[in-house]
Each structure stands twice: as structure tokens, then as C-alpha cells.
Coordinates of C-alpha atoms and ligand atoms in Angstrom, one line a residue:
Chain A
M309 CA 89.9 48.8 42.1
T310 CA 91.5 52.2 41.4
A311 CA 91.1 55.4 43.7
T312 CA 88.7 58.1 41.9
Q313 CA 89.5 61.6 42.2
T314 CA 86.8 64.4 41.7
L315 CA 88.3 66.8 39.2
Y316 CA 85.2 68.7 38.3
S317 CA 81.7 68.9 40.2
R318 CA 79.3 71.2 41.1
P319 CA 80.4 74.2 43.5
E320 CA 78.6 74.3 46.7
A321 CA 77.9 78.0 46.0
L322 CA 75.7 76.7 43.2
R323 CA 72.1 74.9 43.8
R324 CA 71.3 71.6 42.3
V325 CA 68.6 73.1 40.0
P326 CA 68.1 73.8 36.4
T327 CA 68.2 77.2 35.0
H328 CA 65.9 79.2 32.8
Y329 CA 68.4 80.7 31.0
C330 CA 68.4 80.0 26.9
P331 CA 70.7 77.5 25.0
G332 CA 74.2 79.0 24.5
C333 CA 73.5 82.1 26.9
T334 CA 76.8 82.6 29.0
H335 CA 75.1 83.6 32.2
G336 CA 75.3 80.1 33.6
T337 CA 79.0 80.4 32.8
A338 CA 79.4 83.5 34.5
H339 CA 77.4 82.2 37.8
R340 CA 79.7 78.9 37.8
L341 CA 82.7 81.1 37.7
I342 CA 81.5 83.3 40.6
A343 CA 80.3 79.9 42.5
E344 CA 83.8 78.5 42.1
V345 CA 85.5 81.4 43.4
I346 CA 83.0 81.7 46.7
D347 CA 83.7 78.5 47.0
A348 CA 87.7 78.6 46.5
L349 CA 87.9 81.7 49.0
G350 CA 85.7 79.9 51.6
I351 CA 83.0 82.6 52.2
R352 CA 79.8 81.3 51.1
E353 CA 78.4 81.6 54.4
R354 CA 79.2 85.4 54.5
T355 CA 78.3 86.1 51.2
V356 CA 75.3 88.2 50.2
G357 CA 74.6 88.4 46.4
I358 CA 72.4 90.9 44.9
A359 CA 70.6 90.1 41.8
P360 CA 69.8 92.9 38.9
V361 CA 66.5 93.2 36.7
G362 CA 67.5 91.3 33.8
C363 CA 67.7 87.9 32.6
A364 CA 69.7 87.2 35.7
V365 CA 67.3 88.3 38.0
L366 CA 66.1 84.6 39.3
A367 CA 69.9 84.6 40.1
Y368 CA 69.0 83.8 43.6
N369 CA 67.3 80.5 42.5
Y370 CA 71.0 79.1 41.6
F371 CA 73.4 80.5 44.0
N372 CA 73.5 79.2 47.3
C373 CA 74.0 81.8 49.7
D374 CA 71.8 84.7 50.8
F375 CA 70.5 87.0 48.3
L376 CA 68.5 90.3 47.4
E377 CA 66.6 91.2 44.5
A378 CA 67.3 94.8 43.4
A379 CA 65.5 97.2 41.6
H380 CA 66.6 97.8 38.2
G381 CA 69.8 99.5 38.2
R382 CA 69.9 100.1 41.8
A383 CA 72.0 97.0 42.8
P384 CA 75.1 99.2 43.8
A385 CA 72.9 101.1 46.1
F386 CA 71.8 98.0 47.5
A387 CA 75.1 96.7 48.0
T388 CA 76.3 99.9 49.5
G389 CA 73.3 99.6 52.0
V390 CA 74.4 96.1 53.1
K391 CA 78.3 96.8 53.3
R392 CA 78.1 99.8 55.2
V393 CA 76.3 98.4 58.0
R394 CA 77.7 94.8 57.6
P395 CA 81.5 95.7 56.5
D396 CA 82.0 91.9 57.6
L397 CA 79.8 90.2 54.8
I398 CA 81.0 89.7 51.4
V399 CA 78.7 91.7 48.9
F400 CA 78.5 91.2 45.3
T401 CA 76.1 92.6 42.6
Y402 CA 75.6 90.9 39.5
Q403 CA 74.3 93.4 36.8
G404 CA 73.4 93.2 33.1
D405 CA 74.7 96.1 30.7
G406 CA 70.9 97.7 30.8
D407 CA 70.9 97.2 34.2
L408 CA 74.3 98.8 35.1
A409 CA 75.0 101.1 31.9
S410 CA 71.6 102.8 31.6
I411 CA 69.0 103.0 34.3
G412 CA 72.0 102.3 37.0
M413 CA 74.7 104.7 35.9
G414 CA 74.3 106.9 38.4
E415 CA 74.5 104.4 41.3
I416 CA 77.4 102.3 39.7
V417 CA 79.7 105.6 39.0
H418 CA 78.9 106.5 42.5
A419 CA 79.7 103.4 44.2
A420 CA 82.8 103.0 42.6
N421 CA 83.9 106.7 43.3
R422 CA 83.1 106.0 47.0
G423 CA 85.2 103.3 47.0
E424 CA 82.7 101.1 48.2
K425 CA 84.2 97.6 48.9
F426 CA 82.1 95.2 47.3
T427 CA 82.4 93.3 44.0
V428 CA 80.6 94.0 40.8
I429 CA 80.2 91.3 37.8
F430 CA 79.2 93.4 34.9
I431 CA 77.5 91.0 32.3
N432 CA 78.2 92.7 28.9
N433 CA 76.0 91.4 26.1
A434 CA 75.2 94.4 24.1
I435 CA 71.6 93.8 24.2
Y436 CA 68.7 94.2 26.7
G437 CA 67.8 90.4 27.0
M438 CA 65.0 90.1 29.4
T439 CA 62.7 92.5 27.6
G440 CA 63.3 90.6 24.4
G441 CA 66.4 92.2 22.3
Q442 CA 66.4 95.9 22.7
M443 CA 69.1 98.2 22.3
A444 CA 71.5 98.8 25.1
P445 CA 74.0 101.5 25.9
T446 CA 76.6 98.8 24.9
T447 CA 75.0 98.0 21.5
L448 CA 77.7 98.1 18.7
P449 CA 77.4 100.6 16.1
G450 CA 75.3 99.4 13.3
Q451 CA 74.0 96.3 15.2
I452 CA 70.6 95.4 14.9
T453 CA 68.0 95.5 17.9
T454 CA 64.3 95.7 17.9
T455 CA 64.6 99.4 19.1
C456 CA 67.1 100.1 16.4
P457 CA 65.8 97.9 13.3
D458 CA 68.6 99.5 10.9
G459 CA 71.2 99.2 13.3
R460 CA 72.7 101.5 16.0
D461 CA 73.1 104.9 14.5
V462 CA 75.6 106.6 16.4
R463 CA 74.4 110.3 15.0
Q464 CA 71.2 109.5 16.6
V465 CA 72.1 107.8 20.1
G466 CA 75.6 108.4 20.1
Y467 CA 78.4 105.4 20.6
P468 CA 78.6 102.2 22.9
I469 CA 79.5 103.1 26.6
R470 CA 82.9 101.4 27.3
M471 CA 81.9 101.2 31.2
S472 CA 85.1 99.6 32.4
E473 CA 87.3 102.8 30.6
L474 CA 84.8 105.1 32.4
L475 CA 85.2 103.8 35.7
A476 CA 88.7 103.5 35.5
T477 CA 89.2 106.9 34.9
L478 CA 87.7 107.4 38.7
R479 CA 91.0 108.5 41.2
T480 CA 89.7 106.4 43.8
P481 CA 91.5 103.0 44.3
A482 CA 89.7 100.2 42.1
Y483 CA 90.3 96.9 40.5
V484 CA 88.7 96.9 36.9
A485 CA 88.9 94.2 34.3
R486 CA 87.4 93.0 31.4
G487 CA 87.1 89.4 30.4
S488 CA 85.2 87.2 28.0
L489 CA 83.2 83.9 27.9
H490 CA 83.3 83.1 24.5
E491 CA 86.2 80.4 24.7
P492 CA 87.6 78.5 27.4
G493 CA 91.0 80.3 27.4
R494 CA 89.4 83.5 28.0
I495 CA 86.7 81.6 30.4
L496 CA 89.7 80.8 32.5
E497 CA 91.2 84.4 32.5
A498 CA 88.0 85.8 33.3
K499 CA 87.7 83.5 36.2
R500 CA 91.1 84.7 37.2
F501 CA 89.8 88.4 37.3
I502 CA 86.4 87.5 39.3
E503 CA 89.0 85.6 41.7
K504 CA 91.0 89.1 42.0
A505 CA 87.6 90.9 42.3
F506 CA 86.6 89.0 45.4
R507 CA 89.9 89.0 47.1
Y508 CA 90.1 92.8 47.1
Q509 CA 86.8 92.4 49.3
V510 CA 87.8 89.6 51.5
E511 CA 91.2 91.9 52.3
D512 CA 88.7 95.0 52.3
R513 CA 90.9 96.7 49.9
C514 CA 88.7 98.4 47.2
F515 CA 85.9 98.4 44.8
A516 CA 86.0 95.7 42.4
L517 CA 84.4 95.2 39.0
V518 CA 84.6 92.8 36.1
E519 CA 83.1 93.3 33.2
L520 CA 82.3 90.0 31.2
L521 CA 81.7 90.1 27.4
S522 CA 78.8 87.7 27.0
T523 CA 76.7 86.2 24.3
C524 CA 72.9 86.3 23.8
P525 CA 72.2 83.7 20.9
T526 CA 68.4 84.1 21.3
N527 CA 68.4 88.3 20.9
W528 CA 71.2 88.2 18.4
A529 CA 69.4 85.6 16.3
M530 CA 72.7 83.3 16.2
P531 CA 73.4 79.9 16.9
P532 CA 75.4 79.7 20.1
D533 CA 78.8 79.0 18.2
V534 CA 78.0 81.8 15.7
A535 CA 77.5 84.2 18.6
C536 CA 80.5 83.2 20.2
K537 CA 82.3 84.1 17.0
W538 CA 80.5 87.4 16.5
L539 CA 81.6 88.3 20.2
A540 CA 85.2 87.9 19.4
D541 CA 85.0 89.5 16.0
N542 CA 82.6 92.5 16.9
M543 CA 82.8 93.1 20.8
I544 CA 86.7 92.8 21.5
P545 CA 87.9 95.2 19.4
Y546 CA 85.5 97.8 20.7
Y547 CA 85.6 96.4 24.0
P548 CA 89.5 95.4 24.5
L549 CA 90.3 92.8 27.4
G550 CA 92.4 93.0 30.4
E551 CA 92.8 94.5 33.5
L552 CA 92.1 98.0 33.3
K553 CA 92.6 99.5 36.8
L554 CA 94.6 98.3 39.8
P555 CA 94.3 99.5 43.0
E556 CA 97.8 99.6 43.9
E557 CA 98.4 102.2 40.6
S558 CA 95.8 104.4 41.9
V559 CA 97.1 105.2 45.1
T560 CA 100.0 107.5 43.6
S561 CA 98.0 109.1 41.0
Chain B
M280 CA 65.9 121.5 70.6
K281 CA 65.2 122.5 66.7
G282 CA 62.8 119.8 65.1
A283 CA 65.2 118.5 62.9
E284 CA 67.7 117.6 65.4
A285 CA 65.0 116.1 68.0
I286 CA 63.9 113.8 65.1
G287 CA 67.5 112.8 64.8
E288 CA 68.4 112.1 68.2
A289 CA 65.3 110.5 68.6
A290 CA 66.1 108.0 65.9
I291 CA 69.7 107.4 67.7
R292 CA 67.4 106.6 70.8
A293 CA 65.3 104.4 68.8
G294 CA 68.4 102.5 68.1
A295 CA 68.8 103.3 64.7
S296 CA 72.4 102.3 63.4
A297 CA 72.1 103.7 59.8
Y298 CA 71.3 106.8 58.2
F299 CA 71.4 107.5 54.5
C300 CA 70.1 110.9 53.1
Y301 CA 70.5 113.6 50.6
P302 CA 70.3 117.3 51.4
I303 CA 66.9 119.2 50.6
T304 CA 65.4 122.2 52.7
P305 CA 63.7 122.4 55.1
Q306 CA 65.0 119.1 56.9
T307 CA 68.9 119.2 56.0
E308 CA 69.5 120.1 59.5
V309 CA 68.8 116.2 60.3
A310 CA 71.4 115.3 57.9
E311 CA 74.0 118.0 59.6
Y312 CA 72.9 116.6 63.0
L313 CA 73.5 113.0 62.3
A314 CA 77.0 113.7 60.2
K315 CA 78.2 114.6 63.9
R316 CA 75.9 112.5 66.1
M317 CA 76.3 108.9 64.3
P318 CA 79.9 108.4 64.2
Q319 CA 79.8 109.0 68.1
V320 CA 77.7 106.4 68.5
G321 CA 79.2 103.9 65.9
G322 CA 76.3 104.3 63.8
V323 CA 76.7 104.7 59.8
F324 CA 75.8 108.1 58.2
L325 CA 76.0 108.1 54.5
Q326 CA 75.2 111.1 52.0
G327 CA 74.1 109.4 49.0
E328 CA 74.1 110.7 45.2
S329 CA 70.2 111.1 45.0
E330 CA 67.3 110.2 46.8
V331 CA 66.9 107.3 44.3
A332 CA 70.1 105.7 45.7
V333 CA 69.2 106.7 49.4
A334 CA 66.1 104.7 49.3
N335 CA 67.6 101.7 47.9
M336 CA 70.6 101.8 50.3
L337 CA 68.0 101.6 52.7
F338 CA 66.6 98.5 51.1
G339 CA 70.2 96.8 51.4
A340 CA 70.5 98.0 55.0
A341 CA 67.6 97.1 56.2
A342 CA 67.9 93.8 54.9
T343 CA 70.6 92.9 57.4
G344 CA 68.1 93.6 60.1
K345 CA 69.4 96.8 61.4
R346 CA 67.2 99.9 62.3
V347 CA 67.6 102.4 59.3
F348 CA 66.1 105.4 58.2
T349 CA 66.2 108.7 56.1
S350 CA 65.0 111.8 56.3
T351 CA 63.9 114.5 53.4
S352 CA 61.6 116.7 51.7
S353 CA 58.7 116.6 49.3
P354 CA 60.8 116.5 46.1
G355 CA 63.0 113.9 47.5
F356 CA 60.3 111.9 48.9
S357 CA 58.9 111.5 45.2
L358 CA 62.4 110.2 44.3
M359 CA 62.3 107.6 47.1
A360 CA 59.0 106.2 45.9
E361 CA 60.3 103.5 43.8
A362 CA 62.3 101.6 46.6
M363 CA 59.5 102.2 49.0
S364 CA 57.4 100.0 46.9
Y365 CA 60.3 97.3 46.7
I366 CA 60.7 97.8 50.4
A367 CA 56.9 97.3 51.2
G368 CA 56.9 94.1 48.5
A369 CA 60.0 92.7 50.1
E370 CA 58.6 93.6 53.6
L371 CA 61.3 95.4 55.2
P372 CA 61.0 97.9 57.8
V373 CA 62.4 101.1 57.2
V374 CA 61.5 104.6 58.6
F375 CA 61.0 107.5 55.9
I376 CA 60.8 110.8 57.3
N377 CA 59.1 113.8 55.1
V378 CA 59.4 116.9 56.1
M379 CA 57.1 118.5 53.4
R380 CA 57.3 121.9 51.5
C381 CA 55.3 123.0 49.3
G382 CA 54.5 122.1 45.5
P383 CA 54.0 120.7 42.9
G384 CA 57.4 120.7 41.3
L385 CA 60.4 122.6 43.0
G386 CA 57.5 124.5 44.6
G387 CA 59.0 126.5 47.7
V388 CA 60.7 125.7 50.6
L389 CA 58.1 127.0 53.3
A390 CA 55.5 124.6 55.3
A391 CA 53.0 122.5 53.5
Q392 CA 50.9 119.8 53.8
G393 CA 50.4 118.9 50.0
D394 CA 52.1 115.5 50.4
Y395 CA 48.9 113.8 52.2
W396 CA 47.7 111.9 49.5
Q397 CA 51.5 110.7 48.3
A398 CA 52.3 109.7 51.9
T399 CA 48.9 107.7 52.4
R400 CA 47.9 106.1 49.2
N401 CA 51.0 105.0 47.6
S402 CA 53.9 106.9 46.7
G403 CA 55.1 104.0 44.7
H404 CA 53.5 101.5 42.4
G405 CA 51.5 98.7 43.4
D406 CA 49.3 97.1 46.1
Y407 CA 50.4 98.3 49.3
R408 CA 50.4 100.7 52.3
C409 CA 52.3 102.4 54.9
P410 CA 51.5 103.7 58.3
V411 CA 51.8 107.6 58.5
L412 CA 52.5 109.5 61.7
A413 CA 52.0 113.3 61.8
P414 CA 53.6 115.0 64.8
C415 CA 52.3 118.4 65.8
S416 CA 55.2 119.4 67.9
V417 CA 58.7 118.7 68.5
Q418 CA 58.3 116.6 71.5
E419 CA 56.0 114.6 69.5
A420 CA 57.9 114.4 66.6
A421 CA 60.6 112.7 68.8
E422 CA 58.3 110.5 70.3
L423 CA 56.6 109.4 66.8
T424 CA 60.0 108.9 65.3
V425 CA 60.5 106.4 68.1
Q426 CA 57.0 104.8 67.6
A427 CA 57.9 104.7 63.8
F428 CA 60.9 102.4 64.1
D429 CA 58.9 100.1 66.6
L430 CA 55.9 99.8 64.0
A431 CA 58.4 99.2 61.1
E432 CA 59.8 96.3 62.7
K433 CA 56.2 95.2 64.4
Y434 CA 54.8 95.2 60.7
R435 CA 58.1 94.7 58.6
N436 CA 57.1 97.6 56.8
P437 CA 58.1 101.2 55.5
V438 CA 56.8 103.7 58.0
I439 CA 56.3 107.5 57.0
L440 CA 56.5 110.2 59.6
L441 CA 54.9 113.1 57.8
A442 CA 56.0 116.6 59.3
D443 CA 55.5 120.0 58.0
G444 CA 58.4 122.6 57.3
M445 CA 57.4 124.0 60.7
I446 CA 58.1 121.0 62.8
G447 CA 61.3 120.6 61.1
Q448 CA 62.6 124.4 61.8
M449 CA 60.5 125.2 65.0
M450 CA 62.7 125.1 68.2
E451 CA 61.1 124.0 71.7
P452 CA 61.9 122.1 74.7
V453 CA 62.1 118.4 74.4
S454 CA 62.3 115.5 76.8
L455 CA 64.3 113.0 75.3
D456 CA 64.3 110.7 78.6
S457 CA 60.6 109.8 78.4
L458 CA 61.3 108.1 74.7
T459 CA 60.7 104.6 75.3
P460 CA 61.8 102.5 72.5
G461 CA 60.8 98.8 72.1
V462 CA 63.2 95.9 72.1
P463 CA 64.4 95.1 68.7
S464 CA 62.9 91.8 67.5
E465 CA 64.7 88.8 66.3
K466 CA 64.9 88.7 62.3
P467 CA 65.4 85.1 61.0
W468 CA 64.8 86.7 57.7
A469 CA 67.7 89.1 57.6
T470 CA 70.6 88.1 54.8
T471 CA 73.4 88.2 57.1
G472 CA 75.0 85.0 55.7
C473 CA 73.7 81.8 55.4
R474 CA 76.1 80.2 58.3
G475 CA 74.1 77.6 59.9
R476 CA 70.8 78.0 58.0
D477 CA 69.6 78.2 54.4
P478 CA 70.3 80.9 52.3
N479 CA 67.7 84.0 52.9
I480 CA 66.3 85.6 49.8
I481 CA 64.7 89.0 50.1
K482 CA 62.7 89.7 46.9
S483 CA 59.4 90.9 45.7
L484 CA 58.8 89.5 42.3
Y485 CA 56.4 86.4 42.2
L486 CA 55.8 85.7 38.4
D487 CA 52.9 82.8 39.5
P488 CA 49.7 85.0 39.8
H489 CA 48.2 82.6 42.1
V490 CA 51.5 83.2 44.3
L491 CA 51.4 86.6 44.1
E492 CA 47.9 87.3 44.7
K493 CA 48.4 85.2 48.1
M494 CA 51.2 87.4 48.9
N495 CA 48.8 90.5 48.2
L496 CA 46.1 88.9 50.5
R497 CA 48.8 88.3 53.1
L498 CA 49.8 91.9 52.8
S499 CA 46.5 93.5 52.7
A500 CA 45.5 91.5 56.1
K501 CA 48.5 93.0 57.6
Y502 CA 47.4 96.4 56.4
R503 CA 44.0 95.8 57.9
R504 CA 45.3 94.7 61.2
M505 CA 47.3 98.5 61.1
V506 CA 43.8 100.1 60.7
D507 CA 42.4 97.7 63.9
E508 CA 45.7 98.4 66.1
E509 CA 47.5 101.5 65.0
V510 CA 44.9 104.2 64.9
Q511 CA 46.1 107.5 66.8
V512 CA 44.0 110.4 67.3
E513 CA 44.1 113.5 69.5
L514 CA 40.5 115.1 70.4
Y515 CA 40.6 118.5 71.8
N516 CA 38.0 120.4 73.6
Q517 CA 35.0 117.8 73.0
R518 CA 31.7 118.5 74.1
D519 CA 27.8 117.2 73.8
R520 CA 27.1 120.1 71.3
L521 CA 29.4 121.7 69.2
D522 CA 28.9 124.8 66.8
L523 CA 31.8 123.5 64.6
L524 CA 33.9 120.4 64.5
V525 CA 37.6 121.1 63.1
V526 CA 39.7 118.4 61.8
A527 CA 43.3 119.3 60.9
Y528 CA 46.7 117.6 61.7
G529 CA 50.4 118.8 62.1
T530 CA 51.0 122.4 62.7
M531 CA 47.6 123.3 61.1
A532 CA 46.3 121.5 64.2
R533 CA 48.1 123.8 66.6
I534 CA 46.9 126.7 64.9
C535 CA 43.2 125.5 64.9
K536 CA 43.6 125.1 68.8
T537 CA 44.4 128.7 69.2
A538 CA 41.5 129.7 67.0
I539 CA 39.1 127.4 68.7
D540 CA 40.2 129.0 72.3
I541 CA 39.9 132.4 70.8
L542 CA 36.3 131.3 69.6
G543 CA 35.3 130.0 73.0
E544 CA 36.0 133.4 74.7
E545 CA 33.4 134.5 72.4
G546 CA 30.9 131.6 73.4
L547 CA 31.4 129.4 70.5
H548 CA 31.7 126.0 71.0
L549 CA 34.3 124.1 68.7
A550 CA 36.0 120.8 69.0
L551 CA 39.0 119.6 67.2
V552 CA 39.8 116.0 66.0
R553 CA 43.7 115.6 65.5
P554 CA 44.7 112.7 63.4
I555 CA 48.0 111.7 64.6
S556 CA 48.2 108.6 62.4
L557 CA 46.8 109.5 58.9
F558 CA 46.8 105.7 57.7
P559 CA 45.1 104.3 59.6
F560 CA 42.8 107.2 59.2
P561 CA 40.7 107.9 62.7
A562 CA 37.5 107.6 60.6
A563 CA 35.6 106.3 63.7
A564 CA 36.8 109.3 66.1
V565 CA 35.8 111.8 63.5
H566 CA 32.4 110.2 62.9
A567 CA 31.6 110.1 66.6
A568 CA 32.7 113.6 67.2
A569 CA 30.7 114.5 63.9
R570 CA 27.3 113.3 65.5
H571 CA 27.8 116.4 68.1
A572 CA 28.3 119.2 65.6
T573 CA 26.4 121.0 63.3
R574 CA 29.1 121.4 60.9
V575 CA 32.5 119.9 60.4
V576 CA 35.6 121.8 58.7
T577 CA 38.8 120.3 57.6
V578 CA 41.9 122.7 57.6
E579 CA 44.8 121.9 55.9
L580 CA 47.9 123.6 54.5
S581 CA 47.0 122.4 51.0
Q582 CA 44.1 122.9 48.6
G583 CA 42.4 119.7 50.1
Q584 CA 43.3 116.3 50.3
M585 CA 42.6 115.0 53.8
V586 CA 39.2 116.4 53.3
E587 CA 38.4 113.2 51.3
D588 CA 39.2 111.1 54.1
V589 CA 37.2 113.3 56.4
D590 CA 34.3 113.0 53.9
L591 CA 34.6 109.0 53.7
A592 CA 34.8 109.2 57.8
L593 CA 31.5 111.3 57.9
R594 CA 29.5 109.1 55.8
E595 CA 25.7 110.4 56.1
L596 CA 26.7 113.3 58.3
G597 CA 29.1 114.8 55.6
P598 CA 30.3 116.1 53.4
S599 CA 32.8 118.6 55.6
E600 CA 33.8 122.2 54.9
F601 CA 37.2 122.9 54.0
F602 CA 39.4 125.9 54.5
G603 CA 43.3 125.8 53.3
R604 CA 46.0 128.1 52.4
S605 CA 49.1 126.8 50.5
G606 CA 52.4 127.7 48.5
G607 CA 53.9 128.1 52.2
V608 CA 51.2 130.5 53.3
V609 CA 50.5 129.8 57.2
P610 CA 47.3 131.4 58.0
T611 CA 47.5 133.2 61.5
P612 CA 45.0 132.0 64.2
D613 CA 43.0 135.2 63.6
E614 CA 42.5 134.3 60.0
V615 CA 41.6 130.4 61.2
A616 CA 39.3 131.9 63.5
G617 CA 37.6 134.2 61.2
A618 CA 36.7 131.4 59.1
F619 CA 35.5 129.3 61.6
R620 CA 33.3 132.0 63.2
R621 CA 31.5 132.5 59.8
L622 CA 31.0 128.9 59.2
A623 CA 29.6 128.4 62.8
K624 CA 27.4 131.2 62.7
G625 CA 26.4 130.0 59.1
A626 CA 25.2 126.9 61.0
C627 CA 23.5 128.5 63.7
Q628 CA 21.0 130.4 61.4
Ligands
LIG729 C1 62.1 100.8 36.2 C2 62.2 99.6 35.4 N1 62.2 99.9 33.9 C3 62.2 99.0 32.8 C4 62.3 97.6 33.3 C5 61.9 96.5 32.0 N2 63.2 95.8 32.4 C6 63.5 94.5 32.5 S1 65.0 94.0 32.5 C7 65.3 95.1 31.3 C8 66.5 95.1 30.6 C9 67.9 94.2 31.2 O1 68.5 94.1 30.4 P1 70.1 94.1 30.7 O2 70.4 94.7 31.9 O3 71.0 94.3 29.5 O4 70.2 92.4 31.0 P2 70.0 90.8 30.2 O5 68.7 90.7 30.4 O6 70.4 91.5 28.7 O7 70.7 90.1 31.1 C10 64.4 96.2 31.4 C11 64.4 97.4 30.8 C12 62.1 97.1 34.4 N3 61.7 96.1 35.3 N4 62.0 98.5 35.8

């Protein structure tokens, strides 16, 4: 008999339940990375997650920690409320691009600018998933959705908003990074960003946001593998990957 | 003490540990008072970026089980309606103070009572109710603020203190030592980290219609309990035979009392029913008092909102007459007495 060693198993911060996400959707990957980080930092029992309105509204059924369900776009205000009265808790929001960059633009910018010490996981899939594939503030120029059937016309509705870049311009110290979930190497890199974003909070340092480029095969009308390639070919050139802002840098600026 | 400051101090005495706000006349003094006072008691003061954000911050803060509140005025209250609906749906205790100004729209900054419908029906969407308390003096504003926190906790529900601009701006002596807040209850539902228990989830989404209807039924049973247990009303100058019964609340009720006294000296018998709780509305008290009166008049700083509740309460005895001024115009006791005199004498003929 040889001793067996577990190399890969379900993180404690994830419940043992199937999710409702579509095949090939990267929400599940994002959930797992967050859960692994929560386990690694040993913070599950003092973490409060905040679910968005969007495909991930039921995230609280999958994470194994305390959770609030926010109004559409307001998760950063919810998180501010929790964190201000209980700074000892670890608070994270999980938000889509319609949630964070459209209806919740005010809440995210001001929370970041106040330097609220919580962590934001921002899922950018360039579309409104839950409501069936409408244009998001992040939809790429020319990209077809149900509300821009001829493709996003930038003369009518402007260019997609680069949220991470926008937030990185704020003078308040923060951690802002953009990763992608379309291939294994990038997934591991994204996990490092997420771990850093939580660690800054554990150390009571700063606001932290990780944008994750994600796929929506259903509403992009593509098989999952084609969706991953579409992300690499179209999203990454517009939304470059990497760390955009470190709290250490902003101290001097 | 100024009404706005008394409200702020009363909230602290009630154990409020966080206050979120966005400035708006005529109650910004609450924020200015608490900006200094909250840090002294180790509490949280935060000026948010909008009333939308503020009300959603309250959701998050209340979810941890702390006593939390905000104050605003009419246009700001409208923006808080979204979160109020979520707070009612998630059953969280939060105190909202609306020091009404006049409207619609930006309206004006003077005293009015035009938000009665908004407060007593639903400011936000969906099947919910909130207790609404209406003070008529600075002392009562302090007392009802304390009560609002206890009620919010008792029912796990938003509670609205509905004052008008006069209460917020008025200076009157206040006894704060007489305030007796209840002891905060255990909150096993709070999201404080799941150490030693299963995770707590605070939400308002129920996709299964039968589950949601069950929730709606449970909520409506809670609202019925409020109707049974939380009616508050003041009766002034009641007698067996009345020339006119007056129904008014808040500042308007005070002016009516003076007008009733003026007419009393002329030999006219008038009495006042002053709803202190607007929801639940003191319908039984209104009906009982009206049985002794030949006529009933509802007086408001609006073009007539509470009058609909009065008419519902009066049933076969109704409808009520109405006298109202709005736009920030506050009638003098003499003007009100004049209107009452006409109604009372008209009733005698
Ligand atoms: C106030 C309000 N407006 C609109 C909606 C409808 N709605 C639900 S989810 C959603 C968009 C979600 O898209 P996104 O944030 O990109 O997340 P995804 O579903 O793609 O994960 C919208 C518009 C709502 N629930 N509330």
C-alpha cells in the first residue's frame, strides 16, 4: 500500500453543490479561485461575501461563508456598511460588468476613492448575462448583442469603459489588477492577483479590485473553446492584463 | 436643543453605532451634530456619495446586527426607496428619518407633509409596510427616535420617523435623561462570520413563487401584528359633544391645538385626534372620537393625503372635510381657527 496524498480537492469555502452556471461559463472558475484563496488565508469564518444582481446572484448558495445579496450595482455600498461597522471582518463583493460598470458606477468609484478596505472581484464578460445578452458598458466595438444587433456603434453609445484603468487613476492607495480566465496559465496568474487582493485586506492596507476577463458562451453564441479564443483575440487587446496599481506606488503620488 | 440635534443625540442614547448620510436641507444639522458626536462615542459617521449609496450602506451595516440609521429630507428619501424595499425584504432593522420639505421635485426647503403617502404606503417596490412615527415636538422627536430603534429591532423591519421641517429646525427644551431605550436583542441571523455555525445568508430573492408567497404571508402577518400592537395616538380636548373633530399630525397638530383653544374661549367645542403612529393608523380612535362630532376635518401641510386614511377610518361617519396649506406655507393658528369656525358653525345650522 502506498500512502496517498490529496493534491486537488474541493476548497472548504465552496459548498458541495452543483451550480446553475451554463456549460463553459467562467463564473465557476472564479468562484473556485476565490474559495481557494479564502482557504489559504484561513479567513472563511470571518468572511462576508456580497453577491451581485446578475448571473452570480446565487453565489451565496455556492460559497460556504456568510453572504449578503445586494441590490443591482450597490454591492460596494453594502460592503462599505459591513466593513465600517465591523472592520475585523473580511468583506468581498463579486460583481458583473453591468452591475459594477453601469448601474453601480457611482458606488464602486466612491468606495475605491474612500479607500474602503474590502476586496472586489469584477467579472468582465462584455455582456449582460442574466438578462439574456444585452449590451454592457464593456461590450467591445462592433460586438453584437441583443440590444446592439448591428454591433456596438461607438458613435452612438461610446467606447467600452476600462474600469480598472479608470479606478487606477484615483489618488487613494489601492490594488487594481486585471487577469483572465480563458487559459490555465492565466487562471493561475488570476489566482495570484486574487490572493494579493485579499491579503491587502487582511493586512488592513487598502481597497483592492481584481477584474477577471470571463467568457459567456451562451450569450456570445459560441462553444466554450471558441469563446476562450474570442476572449484572447478580442478582449485582451482592449483590456490588457496585469497589475495596474499597487498601494505602495500611490503613497508618493 | 434644536430638533435635528435632539434626534441625533437620542439615536446615540438608543445605542446607534453607525450613521450614514448625505446633506440635504432642512436636516443637515443632524449630520453636522453626528460628525462630531459619533466619533466621541466610538460610533461610525460616514457621508456617502448619494442617498442611494447611503441606504445601501445601511443594509450592509444592519446585516452585522448593529443599530444603524440615517436622516434625510424628501428628495433624498425618494432615492432611499430602493434600498428600503430590499431592507424590508431581507428583514433588517434600520431607522430612516425623513424631515419632510415641500415638493414635488426640488420643491422648497420649508416645512411640509407631502410625503405621507410615500412613507405610509411603500416608498419602494413590493409588498411591504414600515411603521411610521410622527413627532409634534422636539421632546417627542427624541422619544420617538429611541422607540424607532426598538421597533425596528422588534420587527426586524425598517422604521420611519416622519418629521417636518419645523421639528427639525425648532429649538425647545429636551429632557434626554427620560429616554429609555430597550436592550438590544440577540441577533443570531447577523452576518458576522460563520465561526461555530452554518453560514448566514441575508437576501430577498425567492425564485420559487410558493416559497415567496409564504414569505409574503409571513411578512403580512408581521404587519398585522404592528397594527394590533403599535398604534399610538394623542386625544386632545375630548368631550361627549363636539362641534368639530380635528385630525392632524406633527407640527400641524400643534397649530390645531392652539386654534382649538382659541375657539374654546368662544364657546365652541372642538377636539383633536393626533396620530403619532401614521402606520399603523389609529383608525379606531378616529372613528370613536368622530361619533361625538357633527363634523370632522383633516388638516395637513399638503393638499390632502392623510385625509384618505381618515375617510377610511370614518366609514359610515365620513367623509372628512379638509383644510390644507402647502408649498411651505404654514397657516397661523388664527387662520386655522377661522377655517374651523366656519366649519363648526356651518355644522350647527
Ligand atoms: C434595478 C435593476 N435594474 C435591472 C435589473 C435587471 N438585471 C438583472 S441582472 C442584469 C445585468 C447583469 O449583467 P452583469 O452585471 O454583466 O452580470 P452577468 O449576468 O453577465 O454575470 C440586469 C440589467 C435589476 N435586477 N435591477
